GROMACS .gro file of N, CA and C in nm:
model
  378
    1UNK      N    1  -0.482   0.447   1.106
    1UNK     CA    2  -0.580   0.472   1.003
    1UNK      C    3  -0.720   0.455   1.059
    2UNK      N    4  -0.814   0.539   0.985
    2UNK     CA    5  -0.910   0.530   1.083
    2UNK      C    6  -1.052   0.425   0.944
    3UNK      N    7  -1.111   0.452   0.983
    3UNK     CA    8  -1.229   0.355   0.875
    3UNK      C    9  -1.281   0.508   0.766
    4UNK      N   10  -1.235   0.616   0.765
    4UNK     CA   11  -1.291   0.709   0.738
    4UNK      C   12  -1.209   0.684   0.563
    5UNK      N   13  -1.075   0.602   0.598
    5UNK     CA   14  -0.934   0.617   0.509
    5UNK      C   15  -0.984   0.636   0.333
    6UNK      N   16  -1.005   0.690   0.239
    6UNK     CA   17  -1.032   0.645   0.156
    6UNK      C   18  -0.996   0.557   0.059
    7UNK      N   19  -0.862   0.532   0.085
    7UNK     CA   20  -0.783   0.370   0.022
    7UNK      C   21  -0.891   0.286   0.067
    8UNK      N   22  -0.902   0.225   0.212
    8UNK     CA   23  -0.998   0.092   0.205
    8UNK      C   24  -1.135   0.113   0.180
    9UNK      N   25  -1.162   0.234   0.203
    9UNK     CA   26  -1.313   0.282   0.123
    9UNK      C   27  -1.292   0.207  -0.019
   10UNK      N   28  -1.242   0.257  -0.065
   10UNK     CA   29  -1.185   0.213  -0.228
   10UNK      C   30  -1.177   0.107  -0.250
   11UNK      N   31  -1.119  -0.011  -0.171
   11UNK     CA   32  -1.052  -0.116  -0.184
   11UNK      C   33  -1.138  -0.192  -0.152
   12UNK      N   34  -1.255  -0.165  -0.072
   12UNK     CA   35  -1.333  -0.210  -0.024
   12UNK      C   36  -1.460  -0.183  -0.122
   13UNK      N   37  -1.457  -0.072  -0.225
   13UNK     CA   38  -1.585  -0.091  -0.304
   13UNK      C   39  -1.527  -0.143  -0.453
   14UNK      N   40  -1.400  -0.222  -0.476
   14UNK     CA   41  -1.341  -0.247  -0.593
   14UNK      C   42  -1.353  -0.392  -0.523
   15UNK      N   43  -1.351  -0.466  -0.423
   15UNK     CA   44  -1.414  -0.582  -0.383
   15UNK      C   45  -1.522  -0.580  -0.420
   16UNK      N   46  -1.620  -0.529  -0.410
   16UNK     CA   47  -1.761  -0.554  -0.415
   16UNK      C   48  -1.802  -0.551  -0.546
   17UNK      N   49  -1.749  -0.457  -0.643
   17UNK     CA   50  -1.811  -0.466  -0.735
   17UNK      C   51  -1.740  -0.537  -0.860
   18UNK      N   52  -1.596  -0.633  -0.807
   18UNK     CA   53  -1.539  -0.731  -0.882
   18UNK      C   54  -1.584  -0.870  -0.842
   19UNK      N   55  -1.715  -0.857  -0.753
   19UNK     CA   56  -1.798  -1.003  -0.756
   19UNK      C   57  -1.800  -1.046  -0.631
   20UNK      N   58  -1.784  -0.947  -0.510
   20UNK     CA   59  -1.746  -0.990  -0.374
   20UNK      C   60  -1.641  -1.040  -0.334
   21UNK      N   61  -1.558  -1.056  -0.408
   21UNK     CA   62  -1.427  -1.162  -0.333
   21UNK      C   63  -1.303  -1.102  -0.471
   22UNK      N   64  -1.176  -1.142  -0.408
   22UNK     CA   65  -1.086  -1.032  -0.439
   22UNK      C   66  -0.965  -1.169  -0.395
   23UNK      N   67  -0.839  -1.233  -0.496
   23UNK     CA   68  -0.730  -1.316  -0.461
   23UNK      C   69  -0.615  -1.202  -0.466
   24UNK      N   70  -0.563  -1.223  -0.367
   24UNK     CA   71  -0.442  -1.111  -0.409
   24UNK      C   72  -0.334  -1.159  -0.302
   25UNK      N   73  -0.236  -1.090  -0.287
   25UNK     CA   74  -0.071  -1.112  -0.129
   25UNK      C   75  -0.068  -1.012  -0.033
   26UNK      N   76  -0.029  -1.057   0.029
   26UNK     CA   77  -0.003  -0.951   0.173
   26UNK      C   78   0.093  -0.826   0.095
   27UNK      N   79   0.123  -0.869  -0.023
   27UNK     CA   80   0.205  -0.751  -0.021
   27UNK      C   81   0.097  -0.658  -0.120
   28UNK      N   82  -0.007  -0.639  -0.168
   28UNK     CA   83  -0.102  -0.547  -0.218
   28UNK      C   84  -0.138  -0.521  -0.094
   29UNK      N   85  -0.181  -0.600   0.023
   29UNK     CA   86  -0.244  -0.502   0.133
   29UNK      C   87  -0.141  -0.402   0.205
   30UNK      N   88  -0.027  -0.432   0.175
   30UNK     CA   89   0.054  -0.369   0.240
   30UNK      C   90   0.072  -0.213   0.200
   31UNK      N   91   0.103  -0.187   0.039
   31UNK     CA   92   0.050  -0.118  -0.029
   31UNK      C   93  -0.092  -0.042  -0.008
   32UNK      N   94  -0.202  -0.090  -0.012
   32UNK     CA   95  -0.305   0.005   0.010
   32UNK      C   96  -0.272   0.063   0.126
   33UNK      N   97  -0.222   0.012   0.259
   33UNK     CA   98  -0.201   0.020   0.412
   33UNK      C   99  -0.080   0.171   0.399
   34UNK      N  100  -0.025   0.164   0.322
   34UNK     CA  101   0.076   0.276   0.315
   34UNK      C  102   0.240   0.212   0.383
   35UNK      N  103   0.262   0.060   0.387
   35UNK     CA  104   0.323   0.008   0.455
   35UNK      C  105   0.424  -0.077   0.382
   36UNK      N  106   0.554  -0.098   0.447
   36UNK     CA  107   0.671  -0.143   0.380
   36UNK      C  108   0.687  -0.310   0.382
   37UNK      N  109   0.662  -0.338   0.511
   37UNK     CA  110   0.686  -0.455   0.599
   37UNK      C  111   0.572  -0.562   0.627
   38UNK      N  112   0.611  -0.641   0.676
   38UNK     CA  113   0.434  -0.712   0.733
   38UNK      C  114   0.440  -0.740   0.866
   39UNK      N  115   0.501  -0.644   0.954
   39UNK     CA  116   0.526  -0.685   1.110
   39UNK      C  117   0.403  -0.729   1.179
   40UNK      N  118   0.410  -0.762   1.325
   40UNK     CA  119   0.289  -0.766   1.359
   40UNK      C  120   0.213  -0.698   1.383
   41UNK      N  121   0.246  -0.571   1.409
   41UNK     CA  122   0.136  -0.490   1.440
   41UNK      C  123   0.120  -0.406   1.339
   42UNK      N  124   0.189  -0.427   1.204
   42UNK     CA  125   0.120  -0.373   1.101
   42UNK      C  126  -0.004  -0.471   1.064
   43UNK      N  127   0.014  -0.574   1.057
   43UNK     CA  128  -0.092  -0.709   0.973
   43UNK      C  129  -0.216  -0.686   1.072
   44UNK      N  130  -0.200  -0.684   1.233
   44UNK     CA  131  -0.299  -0.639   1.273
   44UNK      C  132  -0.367  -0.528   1.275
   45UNK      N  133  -0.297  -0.430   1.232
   45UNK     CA  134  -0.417  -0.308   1.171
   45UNK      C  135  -0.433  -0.319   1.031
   46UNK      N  136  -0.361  -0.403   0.992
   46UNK     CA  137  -0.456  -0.434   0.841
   46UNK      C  138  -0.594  -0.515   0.906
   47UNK      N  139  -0.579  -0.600   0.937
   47UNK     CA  140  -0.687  -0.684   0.986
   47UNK      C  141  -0.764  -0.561   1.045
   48UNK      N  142  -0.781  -0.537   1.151
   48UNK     CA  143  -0.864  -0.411   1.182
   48UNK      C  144  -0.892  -0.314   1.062
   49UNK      N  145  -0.874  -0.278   0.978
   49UNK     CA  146  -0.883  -0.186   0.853
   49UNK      C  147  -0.978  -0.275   0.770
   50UNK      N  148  -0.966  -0.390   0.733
   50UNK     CA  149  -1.009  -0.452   0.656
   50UNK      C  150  -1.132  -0.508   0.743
   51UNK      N  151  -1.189  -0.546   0.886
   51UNK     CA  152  -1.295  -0.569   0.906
   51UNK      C  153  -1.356  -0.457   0.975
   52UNK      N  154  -1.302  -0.331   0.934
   52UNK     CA  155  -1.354  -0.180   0.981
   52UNK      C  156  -1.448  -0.175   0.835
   53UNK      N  157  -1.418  -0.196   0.709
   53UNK     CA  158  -1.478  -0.212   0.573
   53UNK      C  159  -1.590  -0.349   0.555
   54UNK      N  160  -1.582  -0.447   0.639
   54UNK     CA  161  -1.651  -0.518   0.627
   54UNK      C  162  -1.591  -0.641   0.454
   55UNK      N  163  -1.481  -0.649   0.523
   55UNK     CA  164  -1.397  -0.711   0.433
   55UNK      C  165  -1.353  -0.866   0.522
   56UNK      N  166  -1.356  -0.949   0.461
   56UNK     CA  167  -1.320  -1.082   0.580
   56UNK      C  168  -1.196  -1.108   0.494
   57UNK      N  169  -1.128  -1.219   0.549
   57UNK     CA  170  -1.029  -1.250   0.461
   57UNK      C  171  -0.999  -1.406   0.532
   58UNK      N  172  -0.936  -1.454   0.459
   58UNK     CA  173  -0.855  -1.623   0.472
   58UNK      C  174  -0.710  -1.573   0.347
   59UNK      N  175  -0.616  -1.672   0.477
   59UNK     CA  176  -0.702  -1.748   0.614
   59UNK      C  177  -0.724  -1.593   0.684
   60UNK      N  178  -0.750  -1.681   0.809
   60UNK     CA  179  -0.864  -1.604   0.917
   60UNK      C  180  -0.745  -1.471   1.000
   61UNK      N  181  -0.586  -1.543   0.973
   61UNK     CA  182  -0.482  -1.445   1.027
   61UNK      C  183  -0.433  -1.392   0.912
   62UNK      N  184  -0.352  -1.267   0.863
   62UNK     CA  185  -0.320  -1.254   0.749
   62UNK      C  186  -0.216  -1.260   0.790
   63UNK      N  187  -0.123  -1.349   0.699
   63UNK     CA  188   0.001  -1.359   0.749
   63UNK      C  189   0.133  -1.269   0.721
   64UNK      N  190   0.248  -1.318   0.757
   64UNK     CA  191   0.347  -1.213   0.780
   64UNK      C  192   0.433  -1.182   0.590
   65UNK      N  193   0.421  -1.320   0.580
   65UNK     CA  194   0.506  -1.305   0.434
   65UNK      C  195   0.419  -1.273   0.318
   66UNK      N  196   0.491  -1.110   0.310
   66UNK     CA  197   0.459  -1.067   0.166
   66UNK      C  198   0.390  -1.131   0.022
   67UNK      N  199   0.411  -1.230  -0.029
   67UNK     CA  200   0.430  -1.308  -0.120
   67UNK      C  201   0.308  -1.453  -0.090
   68UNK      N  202   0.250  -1.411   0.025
   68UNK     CA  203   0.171  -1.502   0.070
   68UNK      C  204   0.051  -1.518   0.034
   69UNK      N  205  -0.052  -1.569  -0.034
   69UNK     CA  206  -0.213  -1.528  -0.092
   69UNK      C  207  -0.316  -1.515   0.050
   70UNK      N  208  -0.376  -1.413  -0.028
   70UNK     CA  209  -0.505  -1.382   0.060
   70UNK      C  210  -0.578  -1.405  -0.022
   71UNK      N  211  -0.709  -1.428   0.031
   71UNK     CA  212  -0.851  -1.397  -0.020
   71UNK      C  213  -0.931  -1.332   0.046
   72UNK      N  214  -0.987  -1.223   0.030
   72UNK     CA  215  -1.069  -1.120   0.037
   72UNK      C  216  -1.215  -1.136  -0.011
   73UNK      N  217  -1.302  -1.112   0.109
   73UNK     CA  218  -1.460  -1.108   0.049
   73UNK      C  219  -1.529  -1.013   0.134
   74UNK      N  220  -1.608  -0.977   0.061
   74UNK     CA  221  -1.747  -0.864   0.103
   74UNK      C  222  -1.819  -0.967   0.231
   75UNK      N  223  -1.852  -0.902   0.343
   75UNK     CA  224  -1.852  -0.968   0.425
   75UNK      C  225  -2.053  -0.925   0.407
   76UNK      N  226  -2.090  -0.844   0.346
   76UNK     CA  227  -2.253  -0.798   0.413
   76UNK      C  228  -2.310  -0.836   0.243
   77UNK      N  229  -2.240  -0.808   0.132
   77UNK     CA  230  -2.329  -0.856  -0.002
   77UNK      C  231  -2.337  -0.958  -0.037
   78UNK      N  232  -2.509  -0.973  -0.114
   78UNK     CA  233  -2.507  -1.115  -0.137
   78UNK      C  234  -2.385  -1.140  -0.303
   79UNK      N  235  -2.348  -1.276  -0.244
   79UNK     CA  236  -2.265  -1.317  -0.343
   79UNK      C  237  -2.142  -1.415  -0.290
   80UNK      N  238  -2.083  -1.491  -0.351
   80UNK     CA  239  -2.011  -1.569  -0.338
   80UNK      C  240  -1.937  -1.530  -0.188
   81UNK      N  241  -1.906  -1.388  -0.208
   81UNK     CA  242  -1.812  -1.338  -0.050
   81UNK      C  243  -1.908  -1.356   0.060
   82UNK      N  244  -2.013  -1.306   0.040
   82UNK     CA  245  -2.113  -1.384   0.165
   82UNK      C  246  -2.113  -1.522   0.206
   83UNK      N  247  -2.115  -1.593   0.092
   83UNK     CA  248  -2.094  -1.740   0.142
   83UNK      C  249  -1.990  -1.749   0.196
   84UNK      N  250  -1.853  -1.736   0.128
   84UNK     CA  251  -1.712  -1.738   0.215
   84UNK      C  252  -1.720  -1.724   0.385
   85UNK      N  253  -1.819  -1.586   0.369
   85UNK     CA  254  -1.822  -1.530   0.492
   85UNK      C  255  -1.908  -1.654   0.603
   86UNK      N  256  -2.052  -1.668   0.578
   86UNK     CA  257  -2.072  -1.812   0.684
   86UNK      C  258  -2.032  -1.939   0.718
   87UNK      N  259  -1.951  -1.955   0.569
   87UNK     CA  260  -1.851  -2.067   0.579
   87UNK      C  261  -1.762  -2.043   0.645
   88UNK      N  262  -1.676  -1.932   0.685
   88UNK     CA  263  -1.562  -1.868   0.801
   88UNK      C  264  -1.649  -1.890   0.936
   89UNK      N  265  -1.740  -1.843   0.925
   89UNK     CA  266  -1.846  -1.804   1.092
   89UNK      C  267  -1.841  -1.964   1.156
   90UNK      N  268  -1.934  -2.053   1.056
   90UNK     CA  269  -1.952  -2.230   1.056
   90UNK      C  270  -1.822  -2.269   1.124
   91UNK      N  271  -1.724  -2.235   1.060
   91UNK     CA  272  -1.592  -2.294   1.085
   91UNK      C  273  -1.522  -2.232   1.237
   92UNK      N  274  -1.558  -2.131   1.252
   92UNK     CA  275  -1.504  -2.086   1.398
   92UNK      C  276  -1.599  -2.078   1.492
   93UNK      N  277  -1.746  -2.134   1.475
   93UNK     CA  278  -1.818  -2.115   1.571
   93UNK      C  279  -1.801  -2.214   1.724
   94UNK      N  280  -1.849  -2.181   1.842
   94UNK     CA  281  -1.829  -2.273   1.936
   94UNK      C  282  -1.885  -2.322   1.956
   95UNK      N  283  -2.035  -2.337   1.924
   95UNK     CA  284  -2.125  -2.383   1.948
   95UNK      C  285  -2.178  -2.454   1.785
   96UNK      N  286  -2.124  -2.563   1.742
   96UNK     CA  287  -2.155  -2.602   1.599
   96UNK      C  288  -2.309  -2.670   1.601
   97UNK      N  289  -2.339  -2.712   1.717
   97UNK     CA  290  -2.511  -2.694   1.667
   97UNK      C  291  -2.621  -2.674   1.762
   98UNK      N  292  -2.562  -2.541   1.768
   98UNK     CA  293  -2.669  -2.483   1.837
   98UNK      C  294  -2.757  -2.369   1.731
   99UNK      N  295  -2.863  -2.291   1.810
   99UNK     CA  296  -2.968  -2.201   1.713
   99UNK      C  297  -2.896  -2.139   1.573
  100UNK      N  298  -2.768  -2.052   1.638
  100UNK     CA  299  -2.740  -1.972   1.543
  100UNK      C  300  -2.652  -2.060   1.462
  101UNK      N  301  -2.565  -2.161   1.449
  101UNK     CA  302  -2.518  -2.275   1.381
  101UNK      C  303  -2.652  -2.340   1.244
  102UNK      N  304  -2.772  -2.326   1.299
  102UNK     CA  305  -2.879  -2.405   1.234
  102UNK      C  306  -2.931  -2.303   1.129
  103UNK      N  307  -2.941  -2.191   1.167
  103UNK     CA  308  -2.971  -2.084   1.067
  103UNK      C  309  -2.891  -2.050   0.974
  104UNK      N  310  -2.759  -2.023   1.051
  104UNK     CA  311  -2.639  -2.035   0.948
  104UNK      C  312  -2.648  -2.134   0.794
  105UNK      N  313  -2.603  -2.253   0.878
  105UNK     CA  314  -2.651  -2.356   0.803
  105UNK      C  315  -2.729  -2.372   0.663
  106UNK      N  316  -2.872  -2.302   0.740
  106UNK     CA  317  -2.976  -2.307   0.585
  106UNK      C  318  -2.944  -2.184   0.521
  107UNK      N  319  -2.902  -2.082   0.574
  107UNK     CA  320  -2.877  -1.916   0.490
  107UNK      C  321  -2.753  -1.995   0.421
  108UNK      N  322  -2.671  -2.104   0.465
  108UNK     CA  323  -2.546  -2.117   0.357
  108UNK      C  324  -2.621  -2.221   0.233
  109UNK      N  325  -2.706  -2.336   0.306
  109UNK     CA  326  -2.731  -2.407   0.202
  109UNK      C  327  -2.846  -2.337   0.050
  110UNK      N  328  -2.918  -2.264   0.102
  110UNK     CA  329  -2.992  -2.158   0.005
  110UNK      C  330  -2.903  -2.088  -0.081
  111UNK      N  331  -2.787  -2.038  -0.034
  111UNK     CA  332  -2.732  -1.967  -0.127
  111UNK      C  333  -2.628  -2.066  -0.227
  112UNK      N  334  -2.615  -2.198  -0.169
  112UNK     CA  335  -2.506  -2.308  -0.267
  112UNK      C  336  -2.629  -2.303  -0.357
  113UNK      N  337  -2.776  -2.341  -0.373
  113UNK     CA  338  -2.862  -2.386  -0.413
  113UNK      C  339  -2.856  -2.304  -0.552
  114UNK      N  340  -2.805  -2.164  -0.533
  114UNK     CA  341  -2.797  -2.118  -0.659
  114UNK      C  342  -2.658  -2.134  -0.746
  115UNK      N  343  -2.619  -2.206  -0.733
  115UNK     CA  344  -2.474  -2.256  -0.775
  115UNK      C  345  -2.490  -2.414  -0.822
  116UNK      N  346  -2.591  -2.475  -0.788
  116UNK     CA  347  -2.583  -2.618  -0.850
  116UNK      C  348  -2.660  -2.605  -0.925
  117UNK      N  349  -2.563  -2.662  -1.021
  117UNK     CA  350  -2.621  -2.713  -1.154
  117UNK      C  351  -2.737  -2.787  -1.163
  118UNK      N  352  -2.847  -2.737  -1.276
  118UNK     CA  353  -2.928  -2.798  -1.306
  118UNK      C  354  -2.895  -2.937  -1.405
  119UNK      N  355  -3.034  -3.046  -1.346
  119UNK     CA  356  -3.007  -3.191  -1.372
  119UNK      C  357  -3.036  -3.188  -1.528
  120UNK      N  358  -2.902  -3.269  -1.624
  120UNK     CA  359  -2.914  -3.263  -1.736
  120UNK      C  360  -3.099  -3.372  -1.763
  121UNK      N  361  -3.158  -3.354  -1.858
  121UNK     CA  362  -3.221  -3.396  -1.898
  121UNK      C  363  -3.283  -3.561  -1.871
  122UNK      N  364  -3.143  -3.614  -1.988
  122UNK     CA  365  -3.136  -3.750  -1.999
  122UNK      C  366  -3.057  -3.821  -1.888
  123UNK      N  367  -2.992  -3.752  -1.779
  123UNK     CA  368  -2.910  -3.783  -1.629
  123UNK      C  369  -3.020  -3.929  -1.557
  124UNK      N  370  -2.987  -4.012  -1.553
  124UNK     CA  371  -3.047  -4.053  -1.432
  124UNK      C  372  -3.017  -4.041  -1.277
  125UNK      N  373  -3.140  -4.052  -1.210
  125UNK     CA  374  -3.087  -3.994  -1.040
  125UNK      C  375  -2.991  -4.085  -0.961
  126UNK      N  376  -2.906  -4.052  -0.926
  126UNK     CA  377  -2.806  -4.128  -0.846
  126UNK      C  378  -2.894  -4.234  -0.775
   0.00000   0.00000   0.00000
């Protein structure tokens, strides 16, 4: 399959516009893939298909059993799947604090920033 496919075109703009991120099993990808099985070298051209779309997924291997959960995120829009996405990068990087680790870092903590809750009123500060 090439990136041209219009299944992961599809699959890939029904991610994005259900909020960046997408829970589903190896056996829906298998399905979009045109595929019966989850051998290995099918799962690895899913994986290739899916970061040909700019689709990440966890875990980081998709595994063999059908019945198994994935999670799926928009790897380039802002939104929750973006975060997923530097939180994956953070987590496999080799260099955890070096330049690009530090930038990471604040592009992830800026975007939690819109996710915490504002301080109730009458709260006192920890």
């Amino acid at each position: 399959m090439t990136t041209t496919d219009p299944r992961w075109a599809n699959y890939a703009l029904m991610i994005e516009t259900g909020g960046t991120y997408r829970a589903t099993t190896v056996y829906e990808l298998l399905i979009v893939a045109g595929k019966q099985a989850a051998g290995a070298r099918i799962v690895e051209g899913i994986e290739r298909d899916l970061a040909a779309h700019n689709i990440g997924h966890f875990p980081p291997r998709i595994p063999r059993d059908q019945n198994a959960p994935v999670l799926l995120y928009n790897q380039e829009r802002a939104g929750l799947g973006f975060v997923m996405h530097l939180v994956r990068q953070l987590t496999e990087s080799q260099d955890p604090t070096g330049e690009l680790a530090t930038l990471r870092i604040q592009a992830l903590s800026m975007m939690l920033d819109e996710y915490r809750r504002a301080p109730k009123e009458d709260a006192a500060p920890a």
